[in-house]
């Protein structure tokens, strides 16, 4: 693996717990991964993200994109942070001890708290606040603070949101090949 292809980020073990990053994943140089953090194939973790798996695991599935400034943490009880495949988490989101199922979409600046679930294809709009134990159903769009159901998206409407994953996979390859410090 060339220097440009090695996983980046600031990686820290906590006792015996240490990050596990699939070799096809990409982690930005300024992302911080601590403890039991598992990054799946093709996943991409962007600049200034913090993923802290200190008392439970943080699991990021295949091809999921965790965008700049996002914080992902767990609780000290029963709730890890589990992010499925093909999930998008927008810039500056807070994901805490919850589950985002495959193809879930969490908008910029949104917050998802302990025990909450965003089911497959569910979407929490930008700046939305999904409180503890709440559940967004399949293809449901929730908005607001606290978040409430706005509508169920059609298949065509939801498919447009799915375009984010391949876009970020393309960005990942561009960064993997071309990112270099200049000063």
GROMACS .gro file of C-alpha atoms in nm:
model
  183
    1UNK     CA    1   0.000   0.000   0.000
    2UNK     CA    2   0.145   0.337  -0.098
    3UNK     CA    3   0.178   0.622   0.150
    4UNK     CA    4  -0.120   0.796  -0.015
    5UNK     CA    5  -0.339   0.488   0.036
    6UNK     CA    6  -0.264   0.428   0.403
    7UNK     CA    7  -0.545   0.513   0.644
    8UNK     CA    8  -0.504   0.863   0.777
    9UNK     CA    9  -0.634   1.023   1.088
   10UNK     CA   10  -0.515   1.041   1.442
   11UNK     CA   11  -0.561   0.690   1.576
   12UNK     CA   12  -0.550   0.614   1.948
   13UNK     CA   13  -0.570   0.293   2.145
   14UNK     CA   14  -0.749   0.309   2.479
   15UNK     CA   15  -0.618   0.024   2.688
   16UNK     CA   16  -0.661  -0.284   2.468
   17UNK     CA   17  -0.920  -0.115   2.244
   18UNK     CA   18  -0.792   0.022   1.916
   19UNK     CA   19  -0.941   0.138   1.586
   20UNK     CA   20  -0.983  -0.116   1.307
   21UNK     CA   21  -0.993   0.034   0.959
   22UNK     CA   22  -1.062  -0.164   0.644
   23UNK     CA   23  -0.779  -0.104   0.394
   24UNK     CA   24  -1.029   0.028   0.137
   25UNK     CA   25  -1.166   0.293   0.375
   26UNK     CA   26  -1.040   0.652   0.380
   27UNK     CA   27  -0.986   0.856   0.696
   28UNK     CA   28  -0.892   1.224   0.669
   29UNK     CA   29  -0.565   1.326   0.835
   30UNK     CA   30  -0.740   1.540   1.098
   31UNK     CA   31  -1.007   1.287   1.196
   32UNK     CA   32  -0.964   1.137   1.544
   33UNK     CA   33  -1.053   0.771   1.613
   34UNK     CA   34  -1.023   0.647   1.970
   35UNK     CA   35  -1.074   0.298   2.113
   36UNK     CA   36  -1.316   0.043   1.966
   37UNK     CA   37  -1.390   0.212   1.634
   38UNK     CA   38  -1.448  -0.015   1.334
   39UNK     CA   39  -1.451   0.135   0.985
   40UNK     CA   40  -1.590  -0.083   0.705
   41UNK     CA   41  -1.491  -0.123   0.338
   42UNK     CA   42  -1.505   0.194   0.132
   43UNK     CA   43  -1.627   0.403   0.427
   44UNK     CA   44  -1.496   0.757   0.444
   45UNK     CA   45  -1.440   0.968   0.752
   46UNK     CA   46  -1.380   1.336   0.678
   47UNK     CA   47  -1.187   1.624   0.833
   48UNK     CA   48  -1.219   1.703   1.204
   49UNK     CA   49  -1.453   1.416   1.283
   50UNK     CA   50  -1.421   1.254   1.625
   51UNK     CA   51  -1.524   0.890   1.669
   52UNK     CA   52  -1.483   0.776   2.029
   53UNK     CA   53  -1.544   0.412   2.113
   54UNK     CA   54  -1.444   0.412   2.477
   55UNK     CA   55  -1.721   0.221   2.657
   56UNK     CA   56  -1.895   0.061   2.358
   57UNK     CA   57  -1.804   0.020   1.991
   58UNK     CA   58  -1.851   0.269   1.711
   59UNK     CA   59  -1.917   0.073   1.392
   60UNK     CA   60  -1.930   0.240   1.049
   61UNK     CA   61  -2.051   0.018   0.765
   62UNK     CA   62  -1.942  -0.017   0.406
   63UNK     CA   63  -1.937   0.294   0.185
   64UNK     CA   64  -2.084   0.519   0.455
   65UNK     CA   65  -1.966   0.879   0.461
   66UNK     CA   66  -1.918   1.067   0.786
   67UNK     CA   67  -1.875   1.429   0.687
   68UNK     CA   68  -1.654   1.702   0.830
   69UNK     CA   69  -1.689   1.797   1.196
   70UNK     CA   70  -1.918   1.511   1.298
   71UNK     CA   71  -1.892   1.367   1.649
   72UNK     CA   72  -1.983   1.002   1.709
   73UNK     CA   73  -1.983   0.864   2.062
   74UNK     CA   74  -2.143   0.585   2.268
   75UNK     CA   75  -2.295   0.559   2.613
   76UNK     CA   76  -2.163   0.366   2.910
   77UNK     CA   77  -2.464   0.132   2.917
   78UNK     CA   78  -2.622  -0.071   2.640
   79UNK     CA   79  -2.592   0.160   2.342
   80UNK     CA   80  -2.306   0.145   2.093
   81UNK     CA   81  -2.313   0.367   1.784
   82UNK     CA   82  -2.393   0.148   1.485
   83UNK     CA   83  -2.395   0.295   1.137
   84UNK     CA   84  -2.500   0.063   0.855
   85UNK     CA   85  -2.394   0.049   0.491
   86UNK     CA   86  -2.437   0.338   0.246
   87UNK     CA   87  -2.526   0.586   0.521
   88UNK     CA   88  -2.468   0.960   0.489
   89UNK     CA   89  -2.402   1.171   0.797
   90UNK     CA   90  -2.386   1.540   0.707
   91UNK     CA   91  -2.135   1.798   0.826
   92UNK     CA   92  -2.123   1.874   1.200
   93UNK     CA   93  -2.378   1.614   1.307
   94UNK     CA   94  -2.383   1.458   1.653
   95UNK     CA   95  -2.445   1.083   1.655
   96UNK     CA   96  -2.465   0.949   2.010
   97UNK     CA   97  -2.523   0.586   2.110
   98UNK     CA   98  -2.782   0.521   1.839
   99UNK     CA   99  -2.835   0.312   1.526
  100UNK     CA  100  -2.846   0.436   1.167
  101UNK     CA  101  -2.957   0.151   0.943
  102UNK     CA  102  -2.851   0.100   0.579
  103UNK     CA  103  -2.911   0.403   0.354
  104UNK     CA  104  -3.010   0.627   0.646
  105UNK     CA  105  -2.940   0.995   0.590
  106UNK     CA  106  -2.869   1.244   0.870
  107UNK     CA  107  -2.853   1.605   0.757
  108UNK     CA  108  -2.598   1.874   0.843
  109UNK     CA  109  -2.596   1.985   1.204
  110UNK     CA  110  -2.851   1.722   1.308
  111UNK     CA  111  -2.841   1.532   1.638
  112UNK     CA  112  -2.942   1.170   1.702
  113UNK     CA  113  -2.936   1.059   2.066
  114UNK     CA  114  -2.918   0.746   2.280
  115UNK     CA  115  -3.120   0.447   2.167
  116UNK     CA  116  -3.273   0.627   1.870
  117UNK     CA  117  -3.300   0.447   1.536
  118UNK     CA  118  -3.313   0.576   1.181
  119UNK     CA  119  -3.447   0.281   0.984
  120UNK     CA  120  -3.336   0.190   0.632
  121UNK     CA  121  -3.380   0.485   0.395
  122UNK     CA  122  -3.502   0.715   0.674
  123UNK     CA  123  -3.396   1.079   0.667
  124UNK     CA  124  -3.344   1.333   0.946
  125UNK     CA  125  -3.330   1.681   0.794
  126UNK     CA  126  -3.055   1.933   0.858
  127UNK     CA  127  -3.050   2.066   1.217
  128UNK     CA  128  -3.308   1.808   1.319
  129UNK     CA  129  -3.304   1.675   1.675
  130UNK     CA  130  -3.402   1.310   1.725
  131UNK     CA  131  -3.434   1.249   2.097
  132UNK     CA  132  -3.351   0.936   2.296
  133UNK     CA  133  -3.539   0.623   2.195
  134UNK     CA  134  -3.719   0.783   1.898
  135UNK     CA  135  -3.750   0.597   1.568
  136UNK     CA  136  -3.762   0.723   1.210
  137UNK     CA  137  -3.932   0.462   0.990
  138UNK     CA  138  -3.834   0.342   0.643
  139UNK     CA  139  -3.825   0.627   0.391
  140UNK     CA  140  -3.972   0.869   0.645
  141UNK     CA  141  -3.855   1.232   0.641
  142UNK     CA  142  -3.840   1.393   0.984
  143UNK     CA  143  -3.770   1.761   1.046
  144UNK     CA  144  -3.740   2.006   1.331
  145UNK     CA  145  -3.626   2.024   1.690
  146UNK     CA  146  -3.765   1.806   1.829
  147UNK     CA  147  -3.796   1.617   1.501
  148UNK     CA  148  -4.140   1.516   1.381
  149UNK     CA  149  -4.259   1.315   1.083
  150UNK     CA  150  -4.299   1.541   0.780
  151UNK     CA  151  -4.392   1.273   0.522
  152UNK     CA  152  -4.303   0.937   0.376
  153UNK     CA  153  -4.082   0.987   0.071
  154UNK     CA  154  -4.162   0.824  -0.262
  155UNK     CA  155  -3.909   0.579  -0.406
  156UNK     CA  156  -3.804   0.839  -0.665
  157UNK     CA  157  -3.760   1.112  -0.405
  158UNK     CA  158  -3.555   0.885  -0.179
  159UNK     CA  159  -3.339   0.767  -0.470
  160UNK     CA  160  -3.211   1.123  -0.519
  161UNK     CA  161  -3.065   1.118  -0.167
  162UNK     CA  162  -2.886   0.793  -0.249
  163UNK     CA  163  -2.672   0.984  -0.502
  164UNK     CA  164  -2.463   1.118  -0.212
  165UNK     CA  165  -2.289   0.785  -0.148
  166UNK     CA  166  -2.134   0.744  -0.496
  167UNK     CA  167  -2.045   1.113  -0.496
  168UNK     CA  168  -1.847   1.068  -0.173
  169UNK     CA  169  -1.685   0.749  -0.302
  170UNK     CA  170  -1.558   0.956  -0.597
  171UNK     CA  171  -1.434   1.229  -0.364
  172UNK     CA  172  -1.258   0.964  -0.157
  173UNK     CA  173  -1.062   0.846  -0.460
  174UNK     CA  174  -0.971   1.203  -0.557
  175UNK     CA  175  -0.843   1.271  -0.204
  176UNK     CA  176  -0.665   0.937  -0.183
  177UNK     CA  177  -0.474   1.017  -0.506
  178UNK     CA  178  -0.427   1.390  -0.478
  179UNK     CA  179  -0.430   1.519  -0.119
  180UNK     CA  180  -0.088   1.638  -0.007
  181UNK     CA  181   0.039   1.895   0.239
  182UNK     CA  182   0.193   2.206   0.083
  183UNK     CA  183   0.338   2.385   0.382
   0.00000   0.00000   0.00000
